[in-house]
Every structure is written in structure tokens, then in C-alpha cells.
Amino acid sequence: MSTVKEAPASVVRRRLLRTAAGLGVLVAFGATAALAPTFAASTLERAREQGYIRIAIANEPPYTEVKANGEVTGAAPEVTRAVMKKLGVPEILPTVTQYGAMIPGLQAGRFDIVSAGLFMKPVRCEAVLYSQPDVCGSEAFMIEQGNPLGVESYEDVADNPDAVIGVCGGCTEEMYAREAGTPDDRVVIVPDGPSGVKMLQTGRINVY
């Protein structure tokens, strides 16, 4: 069983209504493309010697779930755990981390790999080495039943003065919301997935 260390805040990757985007639960090694093979090899060697590898995760069931007793499960860490065992690393040490802080934390050496659904973008591929994606998913908003605001896109959210969207801090969805023109007072950063659902249920936000 792995216990989890809490970072300043955890966040969750949200979904875009009617836009099916190819995603992957990815492992990213902190290195430029030119240095990646050497860096990955040295990271693996150190992890084998230590008997564990440090991973960044997001609290985003079912991809990643942090249970009340601190146990970490879900698709992403289970895949990482299985791969690491085959590579001779018996344990993973997870840290719940904001999506926007994952690559900077990787580069700063606060963890060794990222085991989360980071969107593959050219600018990120210049900074880290991605594994092959092992999970793809479609995107959707979570909204009140019946869609009373009639939102079907980020542009709809931006154009509706009553729409308040919850997003993960520093993630692609926050970027989409702001690029669509949603003002700051209608963009709420959610700490994690369960909190986002509660905020939707209580009316703090009405799009998630």
C-alpha cells in the first residue's frame, strides 16, 4: 500500500462538452529530448538502488484515487506500479500535485516521473519525455441536469454572464476557459475532483 504526500493543492483535469480530445495517462520524465535517454536511465538506476520512485499524481478518480486511509489506486498509478515492478522498482511514492505544477516540479527534481493525464502539447514535448499513451478519453462538461444555461462550449460559458466554471489550476481547461474570454470572476480554481462536484452541487459553480 502506498501512502500519499499532500502538495499545496491537488487538481483534476476537467472535460469539454461535445469535443472529443485524445488524451493519455502518461509518464513524463523531466528532460529535454536530447538528454532524455541518459536522464531516464540514471533515474531508473537510482530508483532501483533506493527501492522506490517518486511520482506526481492528480486526485482524479478513476484515473487516480486517494482513499481515506492514504492508499493510492486508480488506472494511472496502477499502470505505473506494474511497469516499475517489471523494471525492478518495487515501490512508488506518490505526491498529489496541481497539473500546472507537475512539469516544473519534475524539472526541479521534486519527483521523478508524472503519472497523470497531461495533455500532449508541442511545448511540453520540448520539456519532458512522454511515454506512449495508455488511456484515451473523451471530454464533457459536468452541469446541472437539463443544462439550464445552455452551455455546450467554452465560448458559451464566456458569453453567458451567469455561467461560473470550475477548472483545475494551471491545466489545459483553465487555458481554454480564459482563451475563450471568460472573466476571472467566473473562473474558479477547484482543489480536487470531489471538491469540484460538491461546489457544483452547492451552486458555487454551475459548470465543471
Coordinates of C-alpha atoms in Angstrom, one line a residue:
M1 CA 0.0 0.0 0.0
S2 CA 1.3 3.4 -0.9
T3 CA 0.5 6.5 1.2
V4 CA 0.2 9.9 -0.3
K5 CA 2.0 13.2 0.5
E6 CA -0.1 16.3 0.0
A7 CA 1.2 19.1 -2.1
P8 CA -0.2 22.6 -1.6
A9 CA -3.3 21.7 -3.6
S10 CA -4.4 18.9 -5.9
V11 CA -6.4 19.5 -9.0
V12 CA -8.4 17.5 -11.5
R13 CA -8.5 17.5 -15.3
R14 CA -12.0 18.5 -16.4
R15 CA -13.9 17.8 -19.6
L16 CA -15.2 19.8 -22.6
L17 CA -18.7 19.2 -23.8
R18 CA -19.0 17.9 -27.4
T19 CA -15.3 17.9 -28.0
A20 CA -13.7 14.5 -28.1
A21 CA -10.0 15.1 -27.4
G22 CA -7.4 12.4 -27.5
L23 CA -5.8 12.1 -24.0
G24 CA -3.4 9.7 -22.4
V25 CA -2.5 8.8 -18.9
L26 CA 1.2 9.4 -19.4
V27 CA 4.5 9.0 -17.7
A28 CA 6.7 12.0 -18.3
F29 CA 10.4 12.1 -17.5
G30 CA 11.9 15.5 -16.8
A31 CA 14.4 16.1 -19.6
T32 CA 14.8 17.7 -23.0
A33 CA 14.5 15.4 -26.0
A34 CA 18.3 15.3 -26.5
L35 CA 19.1 14.4 -22.9
A36 CA 16.0 12.2 -22.2
P37 CA 17.6 8.7 -22.8
T38 CA 20.5 9.4 -20.4
F39 CA 18.3 11.1 -17.8
A40 CA 15.7 8.3 -17.9
A41 CA 18.4 5.7 -17.4
S42 CA 20.0 7.5 -14.5
T43 CA 16.6 8.0 -12.9
L44 CA 15.8 4.3 -13.2
E45 CA 19.2 3.3 -11.8
R46 CA 18.7 5.5 -8.8
A47 CA 15.2 4.2 -8.2
R48 CA 16.4 0.6 -8.3
E49 CA 19.0 1.4 -5.7
Q50 CA 16.5 3.2 -3.5
G51 CA 13.7 0.7 -4.0
Y52 CA 11.2 3.3 -4.9
I53 CA 10.4 6.0 -7.4
R54 CA 8.7 9.4 -6.6
I55 CA 5.6 10.1 -8.8
A56 CA 3.4 13.1 -9.2
I57 CA -0.3 12.3 -9.4
A58 CA -3.7 14.2 -9.5
N59 CA -6.6 13.1 -7.3
E60 CA -8.9 12.3 -10.2
P61 CA -11.0 9.1 -9.9
P62 CA -11.0 6.7 -11.7
Y63 CA -7.6 7.6 -13.2
T64 CA -6.2 8.2 -9.8
E65 CA -7.8 7.9 -6.4
V66 CA -6.5 8.7 -3.0
K67 CA -8.5 6.8 -0.4
A68 CA -9.3 8.0 3.1
N69 CA -6.5 5.8 4.6
G70 CA -4.0 7.3 2.2
E71 CA -3.9 4.4 -0.2
V72 CA -3.3 5.4 -3.8
T73 CA -5.1 3.4 -6.6
G74 CA -6.6 4.1 -10.0
A75 CA -5.6 3.5 -13.6
A76 CA -2.5 5.8 -13.7
P77 CA -0.7 4.7 -10.5
E78 CA -1.6 1.0 -11.0
V79 CA -0.1 1.1 -14.5
T80 CA 3.0 2.9 -13.1
R81 CA 3.3 0.5 -10.2
A82 CA 3.1 -2.5 -12.6
V83 CA 5.7 -1.1 -15.0
M84 CA 8.1 -0.1 -12.2
K85 CA 7.9 -3.6 -10.7
K86 CA 8.9 -5.1 -14.1
L87 CA 11.8 -2.6 -14.2
G88 CA 13.0 -3.6 -10.7
V89 CA 11.5 -0.8 -8.6
P90 CA 9.1 -2.3 -6.0
E91 CA 7.5 0.9 -4.6
I92 CA 6.0 4.2 -5.8
L93 CA 5.9 7.3 -3.6
P94 CA 3.1 9.5 -4.8
T95 CA 2.5 13.2 -4.3
V96 CA -0.8 14.9 -5.2
T97 CA 0.1 17.8 -7.3
Q98 CA -1.5 20.6 -9.3
Y99 CA -1.4 19.9 -13.1
G100 CA 0.2 23.3 -13.6
A101 CA 3.0 22.4 -11.2
M102 CA 3.7 18.9 -12.5
I103 CA 6.3 19.7 -15.2
P104 CA 8.0 22.5 -13.1
G105 CA 8.2 20.1 -10.2
L106 CA 9.6 17.4 -12.4
Q107 CA 12.3 19.7 -13.7
A108 CA 13.1 20.9 -10.2
G109 CA 13.6 17.3 -9.0
R110 CA 10.7 17.2 -6.6
F111 CA 9.6 13.9 -8.1
D112 CA 11.0 11.5 -10.8
I113 CA 8.0 10.9 -13.1
V114 CA 4.5 12.2 -13.6
S115 CA 1.7 9.6 -13.7
A116 CA -1.3 11.6 -14.8
G117 CA -3.3 12.7 -17.8
L118 CA -1.2 15.5 -19.1
F119 CA -2.2 16.7 -22.5
M120 CA 0.5 16.1 -25.1
K121 CA 1.4 19.6 -26.4
P122 CA 4.5 20.6 -28.5
V123 CA 5.8 22.9 -25.8
R124 CA 5.6 20.2 -23.2
C125 CA 7.3 17.7 -25.5
E126 CA 10.2 20.1 -25.6
A127 CA 10.5 20.0 -21.9
V128 CA 9.7 16.3 -21.0
L129 CA 9.8 12.8 -22.4
Y130 CA 6.3 11.3 -22.7
S131 CA 5.6 7.6 -22.7
Q132 CA 3.2 6.1 -25.2
P133 CA -0.4 7.0 -24.1
D134 CA -2.2 4.1 -22.4
V135 CA -5.6 5.6 -21.9
C136 CA -7.7 7.9 -24.2
G137 CA -10.9 9.6 -23.1
S138 CA -13.5 12.0 -24.4
E139 CA -14.3 15.4 -22.8
A140 CA -17.5 16.7 -21.4
F141 CA -18.7 19.4 -19.0
M142 CA -20.5 18.4 -15.8
I143 CA -23.6 20.7 -15.4
E144 CA -27.0 20.8 -13.8
Q145 CA -29.5 18.3 -15.2
G146 CA -31.2 19.7 -18.2
N147 CA -28.4 22.1 -19.0
P148 CA -30.4 25.2 -17.9
L149 CA -27.6 27.6 -19.0
G150 CA -27.5 26.0 -22.4
V151 CA -23.7 25.8 -22.4
E152 CA -22.0 23.5 -24.9
S153 CA -18.6 25.1 -25.3
Y154 CA -16.1 27.3 -23.6
E155 CA -17.4 30.1 -25.8
D156 CA -20.9 29.6 -24.4
V157 CA -19.5 29.8 -20.9
A158 CA -17.6 33.0 -21.7
D159 CA -20.7 34.6 -23.3
N160 CA -23.1 33.7 -20.5
P161 CA -22.8 36.2 -17.6
D162 CA -24.5 33.6 -15.3
A163 CA -22.0 30.8 -16.1
V164 CA -19.3 30.2 -13.5
I165 CA -16.9 27.4 -14.4
G166 CA -14.7 25.3 -12.1
V167 CA -11.3 24.3 -13.5
C168 CA -8.0 22.8 -12.4
G169 CA -5.3 25.4 -11.7
G170 CA -2.7 25.7 -14.5
C171 CA -4.2 23.0 -16.6
T172 CA -5.4 23.0 -20.2
E173 CA -9.1 23.6 -19.2
E174 CA -8.2 26.8 -17.4
M175 CA -6.3 27.9 -20.5
Y176 CA -9.3 27.1 -22.7
A177 CA -11.7 29.0 -20.4
R178 CA -9.5 32.1 -20.4
E179 CA -8.7 32.0 -24.1
A180 CA -12.5 31.9 -24.7
G181 CA -12.8 35.2 -22.8
T182 CA -14.2 34.0 -19.5
P183 CA -13.5 36.8 -17.0
D184 CA -11.5 36.0 -13.8
D185 CA -14.6 36.4 -11.5
R186 CA -16.3 33.5 -13.4
V187 CA -13.3 31.1 -13.4
V188 CA -13.0 29.2 -10.1
I189 CA -9.9 27.0 -9.4
V190 CA -11.1 23.7 -7.8
P191 CA -8.8 22.0 -5.3
D192 CA -9.7 18.4 -6.5
G193 CA -12.3 16.4 -8.2
P194 CA -14.6 15.6 -5.2
S195 CA -14.5 19.2 -4.2
G196 CA -15.4 20.3 -7.7
V197 CA -18.5 18.1 -7.6
K198 CA -19.5 19.5 -4.2
M199 CA -19.1 23.0 -5.5
L200 CA -21.3 22.2 -8.4
Q201 CA -24.0 20.6 -6.1
T202 CA -24.0 23.6 -3.8
G203 CA -24.1 26.2 -6.6
R204 CA -20.7 27.7 -6.0
I205 CA -20.1 26.9 -9.7
N206 CA -22.5 25.8 -12.4
V207 CA -20.2 24.3 -15.0
Y208 CA -17.4 21.8 -14.2

